[in-house]
Each structure stands twice: as structure tokens, then as C-alpha cells.
């Protein structure tokens, strides 16, 4: 199994008898100053990994909550140069593992090799690129791997065992399992029990990967976590956190409820 810090953070949570907690917040949300206050609170309140969104104008995997938040950040002038510079100034400040999530276009515009170097230098441990399939990941691994930067595999309900095996080969960090065939934060979720389609998909993922498996895209409240125990190692929540902040809450209060 990978000894990557992301793997370790989730494994440590599992050793304590709970799922790893991975909150997501778009960079610069709800504004550039308060964003860092929210990140500090997530870390202090026990987030195992913090996922930071790289705002993009065409976020094809994001539902309306995350898309609206990301567009607001873009309007405020948030970009990769700002994010990586601010992270570099805070390097060593966070106990949580740090992951950037987004799309390939901004990374290519920044420069793939430059991005890998600057992200790793800023203390980022992993990256999720939602629109990069396995077949197009070779050049990204070539840039990321020498910097110790992990490209996190993204699989889902319609990923075959054979294809999962491709992603699992040499996998590090954790695998991200998408629980819906759609965008983030809009489905009804699984309030009354885990649907068999998700259960079957998670069983395939757990069989394929020897790194932790995290589930995202369908979590709205903490009561859902009980249905996942034994099937996944970590839970990702983004739209729920954004809604909480929009309603006047803060990340510390949110984490206290989920933990």
C-alpha cells in the first residue's frame, strides 16, 4: 500500500474507528480572505484531508451549488497563481493532507511541469482532475511523479472491474469513487439506505484498489456515513459545506456535526 501522506491520514482515521473526513471548498470561497479562515477551521476541527477546488469556467462535473461558488471565485480574481502562492506562504501550517481538485484546462494554461513543481513546493500532496481519463494521464504522471505529487484516480458506478484495475495499478493516495451518474450536490442521496448500485460499485472498487477508497458526490448529512462503514474508508463533502457557509455557518461548526 502507498505510504503517501493522504493514505496515512485516512488510515489513521480508520484506526480510530471512523471514516476519513474530506471536506471540499472552492479556492477563494466565500471570499479571498475568509477562505483561509475556513481552511484553518477545517484543519483545526479535524479534517483528515482538505480538498480545494481550482475554479474553472466550465465545471462539467459540478452541480449548481459548487458551480455558482466557483464562478463567484473567478469573478473575484481567483486563479491558480493566487492559490499556489497563498498555499506556499502557509506551507507546513496544516495537519491535514492537501488535495487540489478541478479540470485540466487551467493546469495546462498554467503549464503542466510548472504546476507540478509549484503545487508540490506549496505543500500540495495530490490532485484530482475530473476530466482526465486513464488513457490521457501519461503526461500528467510524467510531470507529477518526480515531484511526489499524486494524481488521484476517479472511478464510478459505470467503471468496469477491468478499468478499475488500470487505475489501481501503481495507485497512490486514495481512490475517489463517484456515487452518482451526474453532477455534484443535486441528487436526493441515500437517506433511507445505501442503494444496491452504489454498494456493488464500492465492492468492486475495494476489490480493485489496495489504497483507501473515498466516496463523494452524494453526501448531504452525517447520518449517511453509517451506511458506508465497511464499504469505504473516507467521505468527501462539498455542496453540503458550501450550503452551510451560505446559511451563515462556519467550517468549525460544520466539522463538529460531521465528526
Short mmCIF file of N, CA, C and O in Angstrom, two decimals, residues 114-245:
data_model
loop_
_atom_site.label_atom_id
_atom_site.label_comp_id
_atom_site.label_asym_id
_atom_site.label_seq_id
_atom_site.Cartn_x
_atom_site.Cartn_y
_atom_site.Cartn_z
N UNK A 114 5.32 23.30 -14.66
CA UNK A 114 5.37 24.39 -13.68
C UNK A 114 4.35 24.17 -12.57
O UNK A 114 4.64 24.40 -11.39
N UNK A 115 3.15 23.72 -12.95
CA UNK A 115 2.12 23.44 -11.96
C UNK A 115 2.57 22.36 -10.98
O UNK A 115 2.42 22.50 -9.77
N UNK A 116 3.12 21.27 -11.51
CA UNK A 116 3.57 20.17 -10.65
C UNK A 116 4.61 20.66 -9.66
O UNK A 116 4.55 20.34 -8.46
N UNK A 117 5.57 21.43 -10.14
CA UNK A 117 6.62 21.94 -9.26
C UNK A 117 6.07 22.89 -8.23
O UNK A 117 6.36 22.78 -7.02
N UNK A 118 5.25 23.84 -8.65
CA UNK A 118 4.73 24.85 -7.73
C UNK A 118 3.75 24.25 -6.72
O UNK A 118 3.74 24.64 -5.55
N UNK A 119 2.93 23.31 -7.16
CA UNK A 119 1.98 22.67 -6.24
C UNK A 119 2.72 21.88 -5.18
O UNK A 119 2.42 21.99 -3.98
N UNK A 120 3.68 21.08 -5.59
CA UNK A 120 4.45 20.29 -4.62
C UNK A 120 5.21 21.21 -3.68
O UNK A 120 5.27 20.97 -2.46
N UNK A 121 5.79 22.28 -4.23
CA UNK A 121 6.54 23.22 -3.40
C UNK A 121 5.65 23.95 -2.41
O UNK A 121 6.12 24.38 -1.34
N UNK A 122 4.37 24.07 -2.73
CA UNK A 122 3.42 24.76 -1.85
C UNK A 122 2.81 23.83 -0.80
O UNK A 122 2.00 24.27 0.01
N UNK A 123 3.19 22.55 -0.83
CA UNK A 123 2.69 21.62 0.18
C UNK A 123 1.48 20.82 -0.24
O UNK A 123 0.85 20.16 0.59
N UNK A 124 1.14 20.85 -1.53
CA UNK A 124 0.03 20.04 -2.02
C UNK A 124 0.49 18.60 -2.17
O UNK A 124 1.60 18.33 -2.64
N UNK A 125 -0.36 17.65 -1.77
CA UNK A 125 0.00 16.24 -1.81
C UNK A 125 -0.63 15.48 -2.98
O UNK A 125 -0.07 14.46 -3.41
N UNK A 126 -1.77 15.94 -3.45
CA UNK A 126 -2.44 15.22 -4.52
C UNK A 126 -3.33 16.13 -5.34
O UNK A 126 -3.68 17.24 -4.92
N UNK A 127 -3.72 15.64 -6.52
CA UNK A 127 -4.55 16.41 -7.45
C UNK A 127 -5.60 15.48 -8.06
O UNK A 127 -5.29 14.34 -8.42
N UNK A 128 -6.84 15.96 -8.14
CA UNK A 128 -7.90 15.26 -8.85
C UNK A 128 -8.26 16.09 -10.07
O UNK A 128 -8.57 17.27 -9.95
N UNK A 129 -8.19 15.47 -11.24
CA UNK A 129 -8.57 16.14 -12.49
C UNK A 129 -9.75 15.38 -13.07
O UNK A 129 -9.60 14.29 -13.63
N UNK A 130 -10.93 15.96 -12.91
CA UNK A 130 -12.17 15.23 -13.18
C UNK A 130 -12.40 14.88 -14.64
O UNK A 130 -13.19 13.99 -14.95
N UNK A 131 -11.72 15.57 -15.54
CA UNK A 131 -11.95 15.32 -16.96
C UNK A 131 -10.78 14.64 -17.65
O UNK A 131 -10.66 14.68 -18.88
N UNK A 132 -9.93 13.97 -16.88
CA UNK A 132 -8.79 13.27 -17.46
C UNK A 132 -8.98 11.75 -17.32
O UNK A 132 -8.90 11.22 -16.20
N UNK A 133 -9.25 11.04 -18.42
CA UNK A 133 -9.37 9.59 -18.35
C UNK A 133 -7.99 8.93 -18.26
O UNK A 133 -6.96 9.57 -18.49
N UNK A 134 -8.00 7.66 -17.95
CA UNK A 134 -6.75 6.92 -17.80
C UNK A 134 -5.86 7.06 -19.02
O UNK A 134 -4.65 7.27 -18.91
N UNK A 135 -6.47 6.96 -20.22
CA UNK A 135 -5.69 6.96 -21.46
C UNK A 135 -4.94 8.26 -21.69
O UNK A 135 -3.97 8.29 -22.47
N UNK A 136 -5.36 9.35 -21.04
CA UNK A 136 -4.72 10.65 -21.25
C UNK A 136 -3.90 11.11 -20.04
O UNK A 136 -3.54 12.28 -19.95
N UNK A 137 -3.61 10.17 -19.15
CA UNK A 137 -2.95 10.56 -17.90
C UNK A 137 -1.43 10.39 -17.92
O UNK A 137 -0.75 10.80 -16.98
N UNK A 138 -0.89 9.83 -19.01
CA UNK A 138 0.55 9.56 -19.04
C UNK A 138 1.41 10.80 -18.85
O UNK A 138 2.35 10.80 -18.05
N UNK A 139 1.10 11.87 -19.58
CA UNK A 139 1.92 13.09 -19.48
C UNK A 139 1.78 13.74 -18.11
O UNK A 139 2.71 14.39 -17.62
N UNK A 140 0.62 13.56 -17.50
CA UNK A 140 0.40 14.14 -16.17
C UNK A 140 1.23 13.39 -15.14
O UNK A 140 1.91 14.00 -14.30
N UNK A 141 1.21 12.07 -15.20
CA UNK A 141 2.07 11.29 -14.30
C UNK A 141 3.54 11.65 -14.51
O UNK A 141 4.31 11.73 -13.55
N UNK A 142 3.92 11.85 -15.76
CA UNK A 142 5.32 12.17 -16.05
C UNK A 142 5.73 13.48 -15.39
O UNK A 142 6.89 13.65 -14.99
N UNK A 143 4.80 14.42 -15.28
CA UNK A 143 5.09 15.70 -14.62
C UNK A 143 4.95 15.60 -13.10
O UNK A 143 5.76 16.17 -12.35
N UNK A 144 3.93 14.88 -12.64
CA UNK A 144 3.63 14.83 -11.21
C UNK A 144 4.59 13.92 -10.43
O UNK A 144 5.03 14.27 -9.33
N UNK A 145 4.85 12.73 -10.96
CA UNK A 145 5.56 11.71 -10.18
C UNK A 145 6.93 12.17 -9.68
O UNK A 145 7.27 11.93 -8.51
N UNK A 146 7.74 12.85 -10.50
CA UNK A 146 9.05 13.28 -9.98
C UNK A 146 8.94 14.28 -8.83
O UNK A 146 9.89 14.43 -8.04
N UNK A 147 7.81 14.97 -8.73
CA UNK A 147 7.61 15.95 -7.67
C UNK A 147 6.94 15.33 -6.44
O UNK A 147 6.71 16.03 -5.45
N UNK A 148 6.61 14.03 -6.51
CA UNK A 148 5.92 13.40 -5.40
C UNK A 148 4.46 13.80 -5.31
O UNK A 148 3.83 13.65 -4.26
N UNK A 149 3.92 14.31 -6.41
CA UNK A 149 2.54 14.77 -6.45
C UNK A 149 1.67 13.65 -7.00
O UNK A 149 1.94 13.09 -8.06
N UNK A 150 0.62 13.29 -6.27
CA UNK A 150 -0.22 12.15 -6.62
C UNK A 150 -1.38 12.57 -7.51
O UNK A 150 -2.07 13.54 -7.19
N UNK A 151 -1.60 11.84 -8.59
CA UNK A 151 -2.80 12.00 -9.40
C UNK A 151 -3.83 10.99 -8.89
O UNK A 151 -3.65 9.79 -9.02
N UNK A 152 -4.89 11.50 -8.26
CA UNK A 152 -5.87 10.63 -7.61
C UNK A 152 -6.83 10.04 -8.64
O UNK A 152 -7.43 10.79 -9.42
N UNK A 153 -6.98 8.72 -8.68
CA UNK A 153 -7.91 8.12 -9.64
C UNK A 153 -9.36 8.38 -9.28
O UNK A 153 -9.74 8.37 -8.11
N UNK A 154 -10.16 8.60 -10.32
CA UNK A 154 -11.58 8.89 -10.17
C UNK A 154 -12.34 7.79 -10.89
O UNK A 154 -12.20 7.62 -12.10
N UNK A 155 -13.14 7.03 -10.14
CA UNK A 155 -13.93 5.95 -10.73
C UNK A 155 -15.37 6.09 -10.29
O UNK A 155 -15.68 6.89 -9.39
N UNK A 156 -16.28 5.30 -10.89
CA UNK A 156 -17.68 5.48 -10.54
C UNK A 156 -18.53 4.26 -10.80
O UNK A 156 -18.02 3.14 -11.01
N UNK A 157 -19.84 4.48 -10.81
CA UNK A 157 -20.80 3.39 -10.91
C UNK A 157 -20.65 2.58 -12.20
O UNK A 157 -20.92 1.38 -12.22
N UNK A 158 -20.25 3.23 -13.27
CA UNK A 158 -20.16 2.54 -14.55
C UNK A 158 -18.73 2.14 -14.92
O UNK A 158 -18.46 1.78 -16.07
N UNK A 159 -17.81 2.21 -13.96
CA UNK A 159 -16.43 1.78 -14.21
C UNK A 159 -16.34 0.27 -14.04
O UNK A 159 -16.69 -0.26 -12.99
N UNK A 160 -15.88 -0.41 -15.06
CA UNK A 160 -15.79 -1.88 -15.01
C UNK A 160 -14.63 -2.31 -14.11
O UNK A 160 -13.68 -1.54 -13.90
N UNK A 161 -14.67 -3.55 -13.60
CA UNK A 161 -13.54 -4.05 -12.82
C UNK A 161 -12.23 -4.00 -13.60
O UNK A 161 -11.17 -3.71 -13.03
N UNK A 162 -12.30 -4.28 -14.91
CA UNK A 162 -11.09 -4.26 -15.72
C UNK A 162 -10.50 -2.85 -15.79
O UNK A 162 -9.28 -2.67 -15.74
N UNK A 163 -11.38 -1.87 -15.91
CA UNK A 163 -10.89 -0.49 -15.98
C UNK A 163 -10.40 -0.01 -14.61
O UNK A 163 -9.42 0.73 -14.52
N UNK A 164 -11.09 -0.43 -13.55
CA UNK A 164 -10.60 -0.10 -12.22
C UNK A 164 -9.19 -0.64 -12.00
O UNK A 164 -8.35 0.01 -11.36
N UNK A 165 -8.93 -1.82 -12.54
CA UNK A 165 -7.59 -2.41 -12.39
C UNK A 165 -6.52 -1.55 -13.05
O UNK A 165 -5.39 -1.47 -12.56
N UNK A 166 -6.88 -0.89 -14.17
CA UNK A 166 -5.94 0.01 -14.82
C UNK A 166 -5.60 1.19 -13.91
O UNK A 166 -4.43 1.56 -13.75
N UNK A 167 -6.65 1.78 -13.32
CA UNK A 167 -6.43 2.91 -12.43
C UNK A 167 -5.68 2.49 -11.17
O UNK A 167 -4.91 3.26 -10.59
N UNK A 168 -5.93 1.25 -10.73
CA UNK A 168 -5.34 0.80 -9.47
C UNK A 168 -3.86 0.48 -9.59
O UNK A 168 -3.13 0.53 -8.59
N UNK A 169 -3.40 0.17 -10.80
CA UNK A 169 -2.00 -0.20 -10.97
C UNK A 169 -1.10 0.97 -10.59
O UNK A 169 -1.13 2.03 -11.21
N UNK A 170 -0.33 0.79 -9.56
CA UNK A 170 0.56 1.86 -9.09
C UNK A 170 -0.15 3.00 -8.42
O UNK A 170 0.43 4.08 -8.23
N UNK A 171 -1.43 2.81 -8.04
CA UNK A 171 -2.20 3.89 -7.42
C UNK A 171 -1.62 4.31 -6.08
O UNK A 171 -1.13 3.48 -5.31
N UNK A 172 -1.70 5.59 -5.83
CA UNK A 172 -1.22 6.13 -4.55
C UNK A 172 -2.23 7.12 -4.00
O UNK A 172 -3.10 7.60 -4.71
N UNK A 173 -2.13 7.40 -2.72
CA UNK A 173 -3.03 8.35 -2.09
C UNK A 173 -4.33 7.69 -1.69
O UNK A 173 -4.42 6.97 -0.72
N UNK A 174 -5.37 7.92 -2.50
CA UNK A 174 -6.64 7.24 -2.32
C UNK A 174 -7.38 7.26 -3.66
O UNK A 174 -7.03 8.01 -4.56
N UNK A 175 -8.38 6.40 -3.76
CA UNK A 175 -9.23 6.39 -4.95
C UNK A 175 -10.54 7.11 -4.62
O UNK A 175 -11.11 6.91 -3.55
N UNK A 176 -11.00 7.92 -5.54
CA UNK A 176 -12.23 8.69 -5.35
C UNK A 176 -13.35 7.99 -6.13
O UNK A 176 -13.29 7.89 -7.35
N UNK A 177 -14.36 7.52 -5.40
CA UNK A 177 -15.49 6.86 -6.03
C UNK A 177 -16.65 7.84 -6.13
O UNK A 177 -17.14 8.36 -5.12
N UNK A 178 -17.12 8.07 -7.36
CA UNK A 178 -18.24 8.98 -7.62
C UNK A 178 -19.53 8.18 -7.49
O UNK A 178 -19.76 7.23 -8.23
N UNK A 179 -20.40 8.58 -6.57
CA UNK A 179 -21.55 7.76 -6.22
C UNK A 179 -22.77 7.98 -7.10
O UNK A 179 -23.80 7.33 -6.91
N UNK A 180 -22.68 8.89 -8.06
CA UNK A 180 -23.82 9.17 -8.93
C UNK A 180 -23.36 9.25 -10.38
O UNK A 180 -22.19 9.50 -10.66
N UNK A 181 -24.30 9.02 -11.29
CA UNK A 181 -24.06 9.28 -12.71
C UNK A 181 -24.61 10.67 -13.00
O UNK A 181 -25.70 10.84 -13.53
N UNK A 182 -23.86 11.67 -12.61
CA UNK A 182 -24.34 13.04 -12.74
C UNK A 182 -23.39 14.00 -12.05
O UNK A 182 -22.24 13.66 -11.77
N UNK A 183 -23.89 15.19 -11.73
CA UNK A 183 -23.06 16.22 -11.13
C UNK A 183 -23.22 16.25 -9.61
O UNK A 183 -24.09 15.59 -9.05
N UNK A 184 -22.38 17.04 -8.97
CA UNK A 184 -22.35 17.07 -7.52
C UNK A 184 -23.55 17.78 -6.93
O UNK A 184 -24.07 18.74 -7.48
N UNK A 185 -24.00 17.27 -5.77
CA UNK A 185 -24.88 18.04 -4.91
C UNK A 185 -26.33 18.19 -5.32
O UNK A 185 -27.06 18.94 -4.69
N UNK A 186 -26.80 17.47 -6.37
CA UNK A 186 -28.18 17.67 -6.80
C UNK A 186 -29.05 16.44 -6.61
O UNK A 186 -30.27 16.52 -6.62
N UNK A 187 -28.43 15.26 -6.43
CA UNK A 187 -29.22 14.05 -6.27
C UNK A 187 -29.82 13.97 -4.87
O UNK A 187 -29.35 14.59 -3.93
N UNK A 188 -30.82 13.16 -4.75
CA UNK A 188 -31.51 13.01 -3.46
C UNK A 188 -30.68 12.29 -2.43
O UNK A 188 -30.93 12.36 -1.24
N UNK A 189 -29.64 11.55 -2.89
CA UNK A 189 -28.79 10.85 -1.96
C UNK A 189 -29.39 9.51 -1.57
O UNK A 189 -30.22 8.94 -2.27
N UNK A 190 -28.99 8.99 -0.40
CA UNK A 190 -29.46 7.69 0.03
C UNK A 190 -29.87 7.75 1.49
O UNK A 190 -29.33 7.08 2.36
N UNK A 191 -30.88 8.59 1.75
CA UNK A 191 -31.33 8.82 3.12
C UNK A 191 -31.86 7.55 3.78
O UNK A 191 -31.73 7.37 4.99
N UNK A 192 -32.48 6.66 3.02
CA UNK A 192 -33.13 5.51 3.62
C UNK A 192 -32.33 4.23 3.48
O UNK A 192 -32.83 3.15 3.68
N UNK A 193 -31.10 4.31 3.11
CA UNK A 193 -30.26 3.14 2.94
C UNK A 193 -29.42 3.25 1.68
O UNK A 193 -29.77 3.97 0.76
N UNK A 194 -28.34 2.51 1.65
CA UNK A 194 -27.43 2.59 0.52
C UNK A 194 -27.98 1.79 -0.67
O UNK A 194 -28.24 0.60 -0.55
N UNK A 195 -28.21 2.45 -1.81
CA UNK A 195 -28.71 1.72 -2.98
C UNK A 195 -27.76 0.59 -3.39
O UNK A 195 -26.54 0.71 -3.24
N UNK A 196 -28.33 -0.46 -3.91
CA UNK A 196 -27.53 -1.62 -4.29
C UNK A 196 -26.52 -1.28 -5.37
O UNK A 196 -25.42 -1.85 -5.42
N UNK A 197 -26.86 -0.33 -6.26
CA UNK A 197 -25.91 0.04 -7.31
C UNK A 197 -24.64 0.64 -6.72
O UNK A 197 -23.53 0.35 -7.18
N UNK A 198 -24.80 1.47 -5.69
CA UNK A 198 -23.62 2.07 -5.05
C UNK A 198 -22.86 1.01 -4.28
O UNK A 198 -21.62 0.95 -4.33
N UNK A 199 -23.56 0.16 -3.55
CA UNK A 199 -22.91 -0.90 -2.79
C UNK A 199 -22.07 -1.80 -3.71
O UNK A 199 -20.91 -2.10 -3.42
N UNK A 200 -22.66 -2.19 -4.83
CA UNK A 200 -21.95 -3.06 -5.77
C UNK A 200 -20.72 -2.36 -6.35
O UNK A 200 -19.65 -2.97 -6.50
N UNK A 201 -20.88 -1.08 -6.67
CA UNK A 201 -19.75 -0.32 -7.20
C UNK A 201 -18.62 -0.18 -6.20
O UNK A 201 -17.44 -0.32 -6.54
N UNK A 202 -18.98 0.07 -4.95
CA UNK A 202 -17.96 0.20 -3.91
C UNK A 202 -17.25 -1.12 -3.66
O UNK A 202 -16.04 -1.15 -3.41
N UNK A 203 -18.00 -2.22 -3.73
CA UNK A 203 -17.37 -3.53 -3.54
C UNK A 203 -16.36 -3.80 -4.65
O UNK A 203 -15.28 -4.35 -4.40
N UNK A 204 -16.68 -3.40 -5.88
CA UNK A 204 -15.74 -3.54 -6.99
C UNK A 204 -14.49 -2.69 -6.75
O UNK A 204 -13.36 -3.13 -6.99
N UNK A 205 -14.70 -1.45 -6.27
CA UNK A 205 -13.57 -0.56 -6.04
C UNK A 205 -12.67 -1.09 -4.92
O UNK A 205 -11.44 -1.06 -5.04
N UNK A 206 -13.28 -1.55 -3.84
CA UNK A 206 -12.48 -2.07 -2.73
C UNK A 206 -11.68 -3.30 -3.14
O UNK A 206 -10.57 -3.52 -2.65
N UNK A 207 -12.24 -4.09 -4.06
CA UNK A 207 -11.53 -5.27 -4.54
C UNK A 207 -10.37 -4.88 -5.46
O UNK A 207 -9.35 -5.58 -5.52
N UNK A 208 -10.54 -3.77 -6.18
CA UNK A 208 -9.54 -3.39 -7.18
C UNK A 208 -8.36 -2.63 -6.57
O UNK A 208 -7.21 -2.81 -7.00
N UNK A 209 -8.63 -1.78 -5.59
CA UNK A 209 -7.59 -0.88 -5.08
C UNK A 209 -7.02 -1.38 -3.76
O UNK A 209 -7.76 -1.87 -2.90
N UNK A 210 -5.71 -1.23 -3.60
CA UNK A 210 -5.10 -1.51 -2.29
C UNK A 210 -4.77 -0.22 -1.55
O UNK A 210 -4.03 -0.22 -0.57
N UNK A 211 -5.33 0.89 -2.02
CA UNK A 211 -5.28 2.17 -1.33
C UNK A 211 -6.69 2.48 -0.83
O UNK A 211 -7.66 1.87 -1.29
N UNK A 212 -6.84 3.41 0.11
CA UNK A 212 -8.19 3.72 0.61
C UNK A 212 -9.12 4.20 -0.50
O UNK A 212 -8.69 4.81 -1.48
N UNK A 213 -10.40 3.93 -0.31
CA UNK A 213 -11.44 4.37 -1.25
C UNK A 213 -12.31 5.40 -0.53
O UNK A 213 -12.82 5.16 0.56
N UNK A 214 -12.47 6.57 -1.16
CA UNK A 214 -13.32 7.64 -0.62
C UNK A 214 -14.54 7.79 -1.52
O UNK A 214 -14.44 7.67 -2.74
N UNK A 215 -15.69 8.06 -0.92
CA UNK A 215 -16.91 8.27 -1.68
C UNK A 215 -17.30 9.74 -1.66
O UNK A 215 -17.24 10.40 -0.62
N UNK A 216 -17.72 10.24 -2.81
CA UNK A 216 -18.16 11.63 -2.90
C UNK A 216 -19.32 11.79 -3.86
O UNK A 216 -19.76 10.83 -4.50
N UNK A 217 -19.84 13.00 -3.95
CA UNK A 217 -20.91 13.43 -4.86
C UNK A 217 -22.32 13.16 -4.33
O UNK A 217 -23.28 13.55 -4.96
N UNK A 218 -22.52 12.48 -3.19
CA UNK A 218 -23.89 12.21 -2.77
C UNK A 218 -24.14 12.40 -1.29
O UNK A 218 -25.17 11.95 -0.78
N UNK A 219 -23.22 13.06 -0.58
CA UNK A 219 -23.34 13.16 0.87
C UNK A 219 -23.91 14.51 1.27
O UNK A 219 -23.36 15.56 0.93
N UNK A 220 -24.99 14.47 2.03
CA UNK A 220 -25.67 15.70 2.43
C UNK A 220 -25.73 15.88 3.95
O UNK A 220 -25.82 16.99 4.43
N UNK A 221 -25.69 14.77 4.70
CA UNK A 221 -25.76 14.90 6.16
C UNK A 221 -25.05 13.72 6.83
O UNK A 221 -24.89 12.64 6.23
N UNK A 222 -24.60 13.88 8.08
CA UNK A 222 -23.76 12.87 8.74
C UNK A 222 -24.41 11.51 8.90
O UNK A 222 -23.70 10.50 8.99
N UNK A 223 -25.73 11.44 8.95
CA UNK A 223 -26.39 10.16 9.16
C UNK A 223 -26.11 9.18 8.02
O UNK A 223 -26.25 7.95 8.19
N UNK A 224 -25.70 9.69 6.87
CA UNK A 224 -25.38 8.82 5.75
C UNK A 224 -24.10 8.02 5.96
O UNK A 224 -23.89 6.99 5.33
N UNK A 225 -23.23 8.49 6.83
CA UNK A 225 -21.93 7.85 7.00
C UNK A 225 -22.04 6.43 7.53
O UNK A 225 -21.24 5.56 7.18
N UNK A 226 -23.03 6.17 8.39
CA UNK A 226 -23.17 4.83 8.97
C UNK A 226 -23.36 3.76 7.89
O UNK A 226 -22.85 2.64 8.02
N UNK A 227 -24.07 4.10 6.82
CA UNK A 227 -24.32 3.14 5.76
C UNK A 227 -23.06 2.81 4.96
O UNK A 227 -23.02 1.81 4.23
N UNK A 228 -22.04 3.64 5.11
CA UNK A 228 -20.81 3.47 4.32
C UNK A 228 -19.73 2.69 5.06
O UNK A 228 -18.77 2.23 4.44
N UNK A 229 -19.86 2.56 6.38
CA UNK A 229 -18.82 1.92 7.17
C UNK A 229 -18.61 0.48 6.70
O UNK A 229 -19.57 -0.29 6.57
N UNK A 230 -17.37 0.14 6.44
CA UNK A 230 -17.05 -1.18 5.93
C UNK A 230 -16.97 -1.24 4.42
O UNK A 230 -16.42 -2.20 3.87
N UNK A 231 -17.54 -0.25 3.76
CA UNK A 231 -17.53 -0.21 2.30
C UNK A 231 -16.54 0.81 1.75
O UNK A 231 -16.01 0.63 0.65
N UNK A 232 -16.34 1.89 2.48
CA UNK A 232 -15.38 2.91 2.07
C UNK A 232 -14.50 3.28 3.26
O UNK A 232 -14.78 2.91 4.40
N UNK A 233 -13.47 4.03 2.98
CA UNK A 233 -12.54 4.45 4.02
C UNK A 233 -12.65 5.93 4.36
O UNK A 233 -12.18 6.36 5.41
N UNK A 234 -13.27 6.68 3.46
CA UNK A 234 -13.37 8.13 3.67
C UNK A 234 -14.58 8.68 2.93
O UNK A 234 -15.10 8.05 2.01
N UNK A 235 -15.02 9.86 3.36
CA UNK A 235 -16.18 10.52 2.77
C UNK A 235 -15.82 11.94 2.38
O UNK A 235 -15.17 12.66 3.15
N UNK A 236 -16.24 12.34 1.18
CA UNK A 236 -16.00 13.69 0.66
C UNK A 236 -17.31 14.46 0.67
O UNK A 236 -18.33 13.96 0.23
N UNK A 237 -17.28 15.69 1.18
CA UNK A 237 -18.50 16.50 1.17
C UNK A 237 -18.14 17.93 0.79
O UNK A 237 -17.24 18.54 1.34
N UNK A 238 -18.85 18.45 -0.23
CA UNK A 238 -18.57 19.79 -0.73
C UNK A 238 -19.79 20.67 -0.74
O UNK A 238 -19.83 21.72 -0.10
N UNK A 239 -20.83 20.25 -1.48
CA UNK A 239 -22.04 21.08 -1.59
C UNK A 239 -22.65 21.34 -0.22
O UNK A 239 -23.14 22.44 0.06
N UNK A 240 -22.62 20.32 0.65
CA UNK A 240 -23.19 20.48 1.99
C UNK A 240 -22.44 21.55 2.79
O UNK A 240 -23.04 22.35 3.52
N UNK A 241 -21.12 21.59 2.65
CA UNK A 241 -20.32 22.59 3.35
C UNK A 241 -20.60 23.99 2.79
O UNK A 241 -20.75 24.96 3.55
N UNK A 242 -20.69 24.11 1.48
CA UNK A 242 -20.98 25.41 0.86
C UNK A 242 -22.34 25.92 1.32
O UNK A 242 -22.49 27.09 1.67
N UNK A 243 -23.34 25.04 1.32
CA UNK A 243 -24.67 25.44 1.78
C UNK A 243 -24.64 25.89 3.24
O UNK A 243 -25.31 26.86 3.62
N UNK A 244 -23.86 25.20 4.06
CA UNK A 244 -23.73 25.55 5.47
C UNK A 244 -23.13 26.96 5.63
O UNK A 244 -23.62 27.77 6.42
N UNK A 245 -22.12 27.25 4.86
CA UNK A 245 -21.49 28.58 4.91
C UNK A 245 -22.45 29.63 4.38
O UNK A 245 -22.59 30.72 4.97
#
